[in-house]
């Protein structure tokens, strides 16, 4: 496991739980608006997993759960063992993923190693290349979505609402694909703080205004009752 950081307390990352958030380092996507560029490309500042386990041991009585996010956690070769160890300490796990490794997600679900899963659906799967990734397949993203919807564990899909990745037609299509999901979160996009590729947004219309967000919510609600703006 290459761990790039830890947030020791969070009230918002794992629904209804006080959690800590573990950030894995390395990502196979290239989202221009990524707010964690230090977790995308090496060199990384890393934390030894043993330090994480020692921390969790100390905080057993104070934390209700552990969030594993990234970067992209499913790139980590030891993710299965890492989750196994955290579960053996009694912590429920929430996994955040970009959906690029459906087999890994399936394996974790099958072995009851995750208790909540959140997947980003960044645009229509066919549009990931070249906007958001250099090397992924639309079928892979769609496969991850299906696995999660049929997983039987609580889950959510999330879309960061920035142009040109999103418009009303795209929200319609994403919502159709994730029909049956527990929860769909439309996240207000912003370019504050450091982002991966600021140059991408120069001379572009990228903002989505409040009225457009409300329209997206109405569009998505046709397919997913529980659609929220965050
Ligand atoms: S926002 Fe995109 S580039 Fe950044 S960590 Fe997530 S998937 Fe990777």
mmCIF file of C-alpha atoms and ligand atoms in Angstrom:
data_model
loop_
_atom_site.group_PDB
_atom_site.id
_atom_site.type_symbol
_atom_site.label_atom_id
_atom_site.label_comp_id
_atom_site.label_asym_id
_atom_site.label_seq_id
_atom_site.Cartn_x
_atom_site.Cartn_y
_atom_site.Cartn_z
ATOM 1 C CA UNK A 1 0.000 0.000 0.000
ATOM 2 C CA UNK A 2 1.264 3.451 -0.869
ATOM 3 C CA UNK A 3 -0.458 5.777 1.563
ATOM 4 C CA UNK A 4 -0.137 9.470 0.855
ATOM 5 C CA UNK A 5 -1.988 10.920 3.824
ATOM 6 C CA UNK A 6 -4.503 10.575 6.617
ATOM 7 C CA UNK A 7 -7.222 12.865 7.933
ATOM 8 C CA UNK A 8 -7.690 11.807 11.509
ATOM 9 C CA UNK A 9 -11.307 12.884 11.938
ATOM 10 C CA UNK A 10 -14.208 13.476 9.607
ATOM 11 C CA UNK A 11 -17.925 13.894 10.201
ATOM 12 C CA UNK A 12 -18.840 14.111 6.521
ATOM 13 C CA UNK A 13 -16.993 11.426 4.562
ATOM 14 C CA UNK A 14 -18.723 8.265 5.840
ATOM 15 C CA UNK A 15 -22.504 8.729 6.200
ATOM 16 C CA UNK A 16 -23.627 8.700 9.850
ATOM 17 C CA UNK A 17 -20.139 7.842 11.121
ATOM 18 C CA UNK A 18 -17.192 9.558 12.691
ATOM 19 C CA UNK A 19 -14.408 8.342 10.476
ATOM 20 C CA UNK A 20 -10.804 8.808 9.584
ATOM 21 C CA UNK A 21 -9.853 9.160 5.928
ATOM 22 C CA UNK A 22 -6.886 7.338 4.435
ATOM 23 C CA UNK A 23 -5.567 8.685 1.138
ATOM 24 C CA UNK A 24 -3.794 6.227 -1.147
ATOM 25 C CA UNK A 25 -1.225 7.673 -3.530
ATOM 26 C CA UNK A 26 -1.313 7.246 -7.298
ATOM 27 C CA UNK A 27 -4.110 7.620 -9.807
ATOM 28 C CA UNK A 28 -4.688 6.351 -13.335
ATOM 29 C CA UNK A 29 -6.977 9.246 -14.264
ATOM 30 C CA UNK A 30 -6.084 12.797 -15.102
ATOM 31 C CA UNK A 31 -9.114 14.916 -14.159
ATOM 32 C CA UNK A 32 -8.137 18.537 -14.860
ATOM 33 C CA UNK A 33 -10.122 19.725 -11.821
ATOM 34 C CA UNK A 34 -8.543 17.222 -9.395
ATOM 35 C CA UNK A 35 -7.918 18.898 -6.038
ATOM 36 C CA UNK A 36 -5.353 16.309 -4.924
ATOM 37 C CA UNK A 37 -2.563 16.636 -7.489
ATOM 38 C CA UNK A 38 -0.032 15.531 -4.861
ATOM 39 C CA UNK A 39 -1.817 12.140 -4.815
ATOM 40 C CA UNK A 40 -1.891 11.651 -8.580
ATOM 41 C CA UNK A 41 1.693 11.601 -9.839
ATOM 42 C CA UNK A 42 4.885 10.546 -8.029
ATOM 43 C CA UNK A 43 7.026 11.354 -6.130
ATOM 44 C CA UNK A 44 4.759 10.872 -3.111
ATOM 45 C CA UNK A 45 5.269 11.609 0.547
ATOM 46 C CA UNK A 46 4.178 8.355 2.133
ATOM 47 C CA UNK A 47 3.093 6.939 5.483
ATOM 48 C CA UNK A 48 3.956 3.407 6.541
ATOM 49 C CA UNK A 49 0.785 1.259 6.822
ATOM 50 C CA UNK A 50 1.990 0.087 10.261
ATOM 51 C CA UNK A 51 1.622 3.678 11.467
ATOM 52 C CA UNK A 52 -1.958 3.651 10.220
ATOM 53 C CA UNK A 53 -2.738 0.436 12.105
ATOM 54 C CA UNK A 54 -1.126 1.840 15.280
ATOM 55 C CA UNK A 55 -3.245 4.979 14.920
ATOM 56 C CA UNK A 56 -6.430 2.942 14.425
ATOM 57 C CA UNK A 57 -5.634 0.803 17.452
ATOM 58 C CA UNK A 58 -5.366 3.906 19.596
ATOM 59 C CA UNK A 59 -8.590 5.411 18.209
ATOM 60 C CA UNK A 60 -10.750 2.295 18.385
ATOM 61 C CA UNK A 61 -13.173 3.823 20.849
ATOM 62 C CA UNK A 62 -13.370 7.187 19.068
ATOM 63 C CA UNK A 63 -13.909 6.217 15.433
ATOM 64 C CA UNK A 64 -16.917 4.468 13.877
ATOM 65 C CA UNK A 65 -15.379 3.800 10.491
ATOM 66 C CA UNK A 66 -12.529 4.159 8.025
ATOM 67 C CA UNK A 67 -12.724 5.783 4.603
ATOM 68 C CA UNK A 68 -10.218 4.677 1.970
ATOM 69 C CA UNK A 69 -9.906 7.210 -0.800
ATOM 70 C CA UNK A 70 -7.279 8.473 -3.171
ATOM 71 C CA UNK A 71 -5.742 8.929 -5.611
ATOM 72 C CA UNK A 72 -7.356 5.692 -6.682
ATOM 73 C CA UNK A 73 -7.386 2.973 -3.981
ATOM 74 C CA UNK A 74 -8.091 0.079 -6.363
ATOM 75 C CA UNK A 75 -4.623 0.553 -7.908
ATOM 76 C CA UNK A 76 -3.058 -0.655 -4.653
ATOM 77 C CA UNK A 77 -1.824 -4.226 -4.840
ATOM 78 C CA UNK A 78 -2.337 -4.892 -1.132
ATOM 79 C CA UNK A 79 -5.752 -3.288 -0.833
ATOM 80 C CA UNK A 80 -7.444 -6.614 -0.055
ATOM 81 C CA UNK A 81 -5.082 -7.391 2.836
ATOM 82 C CA UNK A 82 -5.200 -3.807 4.055
ATOM 83 C CA UNK A 83 -9.007 -3.905 4.221
ATOM 84 C CA UNK A 84 -8.908 -7.334 5.860
ATOM 85 C CA UNK A 85 -6.703 -6.012 8.635
ATOM 86 C CA UNK A 86 -8.844 -2.920 9.206
ATOM 87 C CA UNK A 87 -12.011 -5.039 9.295
ATOM 88 C CA UNK A 88 -10.388 -7.417 11.777
ATOM 89 C CA UNK A 89 -9.986 -4.398 14.076
ATOM 90 C CA UNK A 90 -13.739 -3.951 13.957
ATOM 91 C CA UNK A 91 -14.021 -0.917 11.668
ATOM 92 C CA UNK A 92 -16.594 -0.637 8.890
ATOM 93 C CA UNK A 93 -14.946 0.562 5.663
ATOM 94 C CA UNK A 94 -16.114 2.996 3.030
ATOM 95 C CA UNK A 95 -14.305 2.845 -0.303
ATOM 96 C CA UNK A 96 -14.145 5.699 -2.806
ATOM 97 C CA UNK A 97 -13.305 4.708 -6.374
ATOM 98 C CA UNK A 98 -13.173 6.069 -9.887
ATOM 99 C CA UNK A 99 -14.556 2.769 -11.185
ATOM 100 C CA UNK A 100 -11.501 1.758 -13.200
ATOM 101 C CA UNK A 101 -11.060 -1.668 -11.517
ATOM 102 C CA UNK A 102 -14.385 -3.495 -11.356
ATOM 103 C CA UNK A 103 -12.762 -6.852 -10.514
ATOM 104 C CA UNK A 104 -11.125 -5.390 -7.414
ATOM 105 C CA UNK A 105 -14.380 -3.800 -6.310
ATOM 106 C CA UNK A 106 -16.246 -7.064 -6.914
ATOM 107 C CA UNK A 107 -13.705 -9.035 -4.911
ATOM 108 C CA UNK A 108 -13.894 -6.669 -1.937
ATOM 109 C CA UNK A 109 -17.685 -6.770 -1.972
ATOM 110 C CA UNK A 110 -17.810 -10.557 -2.329
ATOM 111 C CA UNK A 111 -15.546 -10.956 0.701
ATOM 112 C CA UNK A 112 -17.559 -8.502 2.809
ATOM 113 C CA UNK A 113 -14.605 -6.171 3.177
ATOM 114 C CA UNK A 114 -16.441 -2.940 2.437
ATOM 115 C CA UNK A 115 -19.595 -1.552 3.978
ATOM 116 C CA UNK A 116 -20.231 1.515 1.830
ATOM 117 C CA UNK A 117 -18.981 2.410 -1.623
ATOM 118 C CA UNK A 118 -18.910 5.705 -3.484
ATOM 119 C CA UNK A 119 -18.044 5.913 -7.162
ATOM 120 C CA UNK A 120 -17.421 9.027 -9.200
ATOM 121 C CA UNK A 121 -19.178 9.043 -12.549
ATOM 122 C CA UNK A 122 -17.419 11.942 -14.164
ATOM 123 C CA UNK A 123 -19.230 12.171 -17.465
ATOM 124 C CA UNK A 124 -20.679 9.726 -19.996
ATOM 125 C CA UNK A 125 -18.323 6.685 -19.939
ATOM 126 C CA UNK A 126 -17.571 7.042 -23.656
ATOM 127 C CA UNK A 127 -16.196 10.545 -23.023
ATOM 128 C CA UNK A 128 -13.598 9.721 -20.363
ATOM 129 C CA UNK A 129 -10.913 9.629 -23.029
ATOM 130 C CA UNK A 130 -9.409 12.122 -23.715
ATOM 131 C CA UNK A 131 -11.061 14.482 -21.220
ATOM 132 C CA UNK A 132 -10.371 12.636 -17.977
ATOM 133 C CA UNK A 133 -8.154 9.665 -18.604
ATOM 134 C CA UNK A 134 -5.613 8.420 -21.094
ATOM 135 C CA UNK A 135 -6.411 4.774 -20.783
ATOM 136 C CA UNK A 136 -9.726 3.352 -19.655
ATOM 137 C CA UNK A 137 -12.693 1.758 -21.345
ATOM 138 C CA UNK A 138 -16.329 2.807 -21.260
ATOM 139 C CA UNK A 139 -17.297 -0.852 -20.615
ATOM 140 C CA UNK A 140 -15.071 -0.891 -17.539
ATOM 141 C CA UNK A 141 -16.812 2.124 -16.050
ATOM 142 C CA UNK A 142 -20.215 0.654 -16.877
ATOM 143 C CA UNK A 143 -19.223 -2.695 -15.343
ATOM 144 C CA UNK A 144 -18.227 -1.014 -12.065
ATOM 145 C CA UNK A 145 -21.550 0.828 -11.977
ATOM 146 C CA UNK A 146 -23.504 -2.401 -12.399
ATOM 147 C CA UNK A 147 -21.466 -4.214 -9.750
ATOM 148 C CA UNK A 148 -22.107 -1.437 -7.255
ATOM 149 C CA UNK A 149 -25.832 -1.117 -7.986
ATOM 150 C CA UNK A 150 -26.234 -4.877 -7.570
ATOM 151 C CA UNK A 151 -23.876 -5.139 -4.587
ATOM 152 C CA UNK A 152 -26.507 -5.031 -1.860
ATOM 153 C CA UNK A 153 -24.358 -2.640 0.155
ATOM 154 C CA UNK A 154 -25.153 1.047 0.679
ATOM 155 C CA UNK A 155 -23.666 3.111 -2.112
ATOM 156 C CA UNK A 156 -23.636 6.417 -3.903
ATOM 157 C CA UNK A 157 -22.554 7.803 -7.232
ATOM 158 C CA UNK A 158 -21.152 11.310 -7.493
ATOM 159 C CA UNK A 159 -20.642 13.738 -10.310
ATOM 160 C CA UNK A 160 -18.595 16.904 -10.112
ATOM 161 C CA UNK A 161 -20.568 19.443 -12.099
ATOM 162 C CA UNK A 162 -18.220 21.434 -14.284
ATOM 163 C CA UNK A 163 -18.337 22.146 -18.006
ATOM 164 C CA UNK A 164 -17.471 20.630 -20.449
ATOM 165 C CA UNK A 165 -17.813 17.328 -18.547
ATOM 166 C CA UNK A 166 -21.441 17.937 -17.652
ATOM 167 C CA UNK A 167 -24.547 19.421 -19.200
ATOM 168 C CA UNK A 168 -28.200 18.486 -18.888
ATOM 169 C CA UNK A 169 -28.035 15.808 -21.614
ATOM 170 C CA UNK A 170 -25.014 14.226 -19.943
ATOM 171 C CA UNK A 171 -26.735 14.223 -16.545
ATOM 172 C CA UNK A 172 -29.727 12.558 -18.209
ATOM 173 C CA UNK A 173 -27.518 9.846 -19.686
ATOM 174 C CA UNK A 174 -25.529 9.239 -16.483
ATOM 175 C CA UNK A 175 -28.751 9.050 -14.469
ATOM 176 C CA UNK A 176 -30.178 6.536 -16.921
ATOM 177 C CA UNK A 177 -27.046 4.393 -16.553
ATOM 178 C CA UNK A 178 -27.092 4.501 -12.736
ATOM 179 C CA UNK A 179 -30.848 4.021 -12.455
ATOM 180 C CA UNK A 180 -31.601 2.055 -9.290
ATOM 181 C CA UNK A 181 -28.764 3.610 -7.282
ATOM 182 C CA UNK A 182 -29.260 4.357 -3.575
ATOM 183 C CA UNK A 183 -28.068 7.942 -3.888
ATOM 184 C CA UNK A 184 -26.831 10.309 -6.574
ATOM 185 C CA UNK A 185 -24.783 13.301 -5.441
ATOM 186 C CA UNK A 186 -24.343 16.270 -7.740
ATOM 187 C CA UNK A 187 -21.282 18.076 -6.462
ATOM 188 C CA UNK A 188 -20.817 21.774 -7.132
ATOM 189 C CA UNK A 189 -17.532 22.049 -8.985
ATOM 190 C CA UNK A 190 -15.027 24.739 -8.157
ATOM 191 C CA UNK A 191 -11.538 25.607 -9.207
ATOM 192 C CA UNK A 192 -10.445 27.025 -5.866
ATOM 193 C CA UNK A 193 -7.328 25.637 -4.225
ATOM 194 C CA UNK A 194 -4.747 23.770 -6.226
ATOM 195 C CA UNK A 195 -6.003 21.790 -9.175
ATOM 196 C CA UNK A 196 -4.203 19.372 -11.473
ATOM 197 C CA UNK A 197 -4.506 21.209 -14.809
ATOM 198 C CA UNK A 198 -5.510 24.853 -14.377
ATOM 199 C CA UNK A 199 -4.535 25.508 -18.002
ATOM 200 C CA UNK A 200 -7.421 23.280 -19.172
ATOM 201 C CA UNK A 201 -9.955 25.834 -17.927
ATOM 202 C CA UNK A 202 -8.339 28.909 -19.419
ATOM 203 C CA UNK A 203 -10.574 30.532 -22.038
ATOM 204 C CA UNK A 204 -13.349 28.026 -21.324
ATOM 205 C CA UNK A 205 -16.806 28.353 -19.883
ATOM 206 C CA UNK A 206 -16.652 25.954 -16.917
ATOM 207 C CA UNK A 207 -19.066 27.279 -14.318
ATOM 208 C CA UNK A 208 -22.437 25.669 -13.648
ATOM 209 C CA UNK A 209 -24.829 28.117 -11.996
ATOM 210 C CA UNK A 210 -27.426 27.395 -9.295
ATOM 211 C CA UNK A 211 -30.328 27.211 -11.751
ATOM 212 C CA UNK A 212 -28.468 24.714 -13.908
ATOM 213 C CA UNK A 213 -27.691 22.616 -10.820
ATOM 214 C CA UNK A 214 -31.377 22.562 -9.902
ATOM 215 C CA UNK A 215 -32.249 21.524 -13.439
ATOM 216 C CA UNK A 216 -29.680 18.724 -13.261
ATOM 217 C CA UNK A 217 -31.280 17.558 -10.018
ATOM 218 C CA UNK A 218 -34.727 17.507 -11.630
ATOM 219 C CA UNK A 219 -33.370 15.588 -14.612
ATOM 220 C CA UNK A 220 -31.623 13.017 -12.434
ATOM 221 C CA UNK A 221 -34.566 12.627 -10.057
ATOM 222 C CA UNK A 222 -36.578 11.006 -12.830
ATOM 223 C CA UNK A 223 -34.237 8.002 -12.544
ATOM 224 C CA UNK A 224 -32.874 8.263 -8.987
ATOM 225 C CA UNK A 225 -35.308 9.523 -6.392
ATOM 226 C CA UNK A 226 -32.581 10.241 -3.913
ATOM 227 C CA UNK A 227 -30.612 12.854 -5.854
ATOM 228 C CA UNK A 228 -29.004 15.641 -3.869
ATOM 229 C CA UNK A 229 -26.839 18.686 -4.519
ATOM 230 C CA UNK A 230 -23.794 18.914 -2.277
HETATM 231 S S1 LIG B 1 -10.165 13.495 -9.192
HETATM 232 FE FE1 LIG B 1 -9.498 12.237 -10.945
HETATM 233 S S2 LIG B 1 -7.269 12.499 -11.045
HETATM 234 FE FE2 LIG B 1 -7.933 13.197 -9.000
HETATM 235 S S3 LIG B 1 -7.710 11.419 -7.685
HETATM 236 FE FE3 LIG B 1 -9.835 11.417 -8.407
HETATM 237 S S4 LIG B 1 -9.840 10.138 -10.253
HETATM 238 FE FE4 LIG B 1 -7.700 10.676 -9.805
#
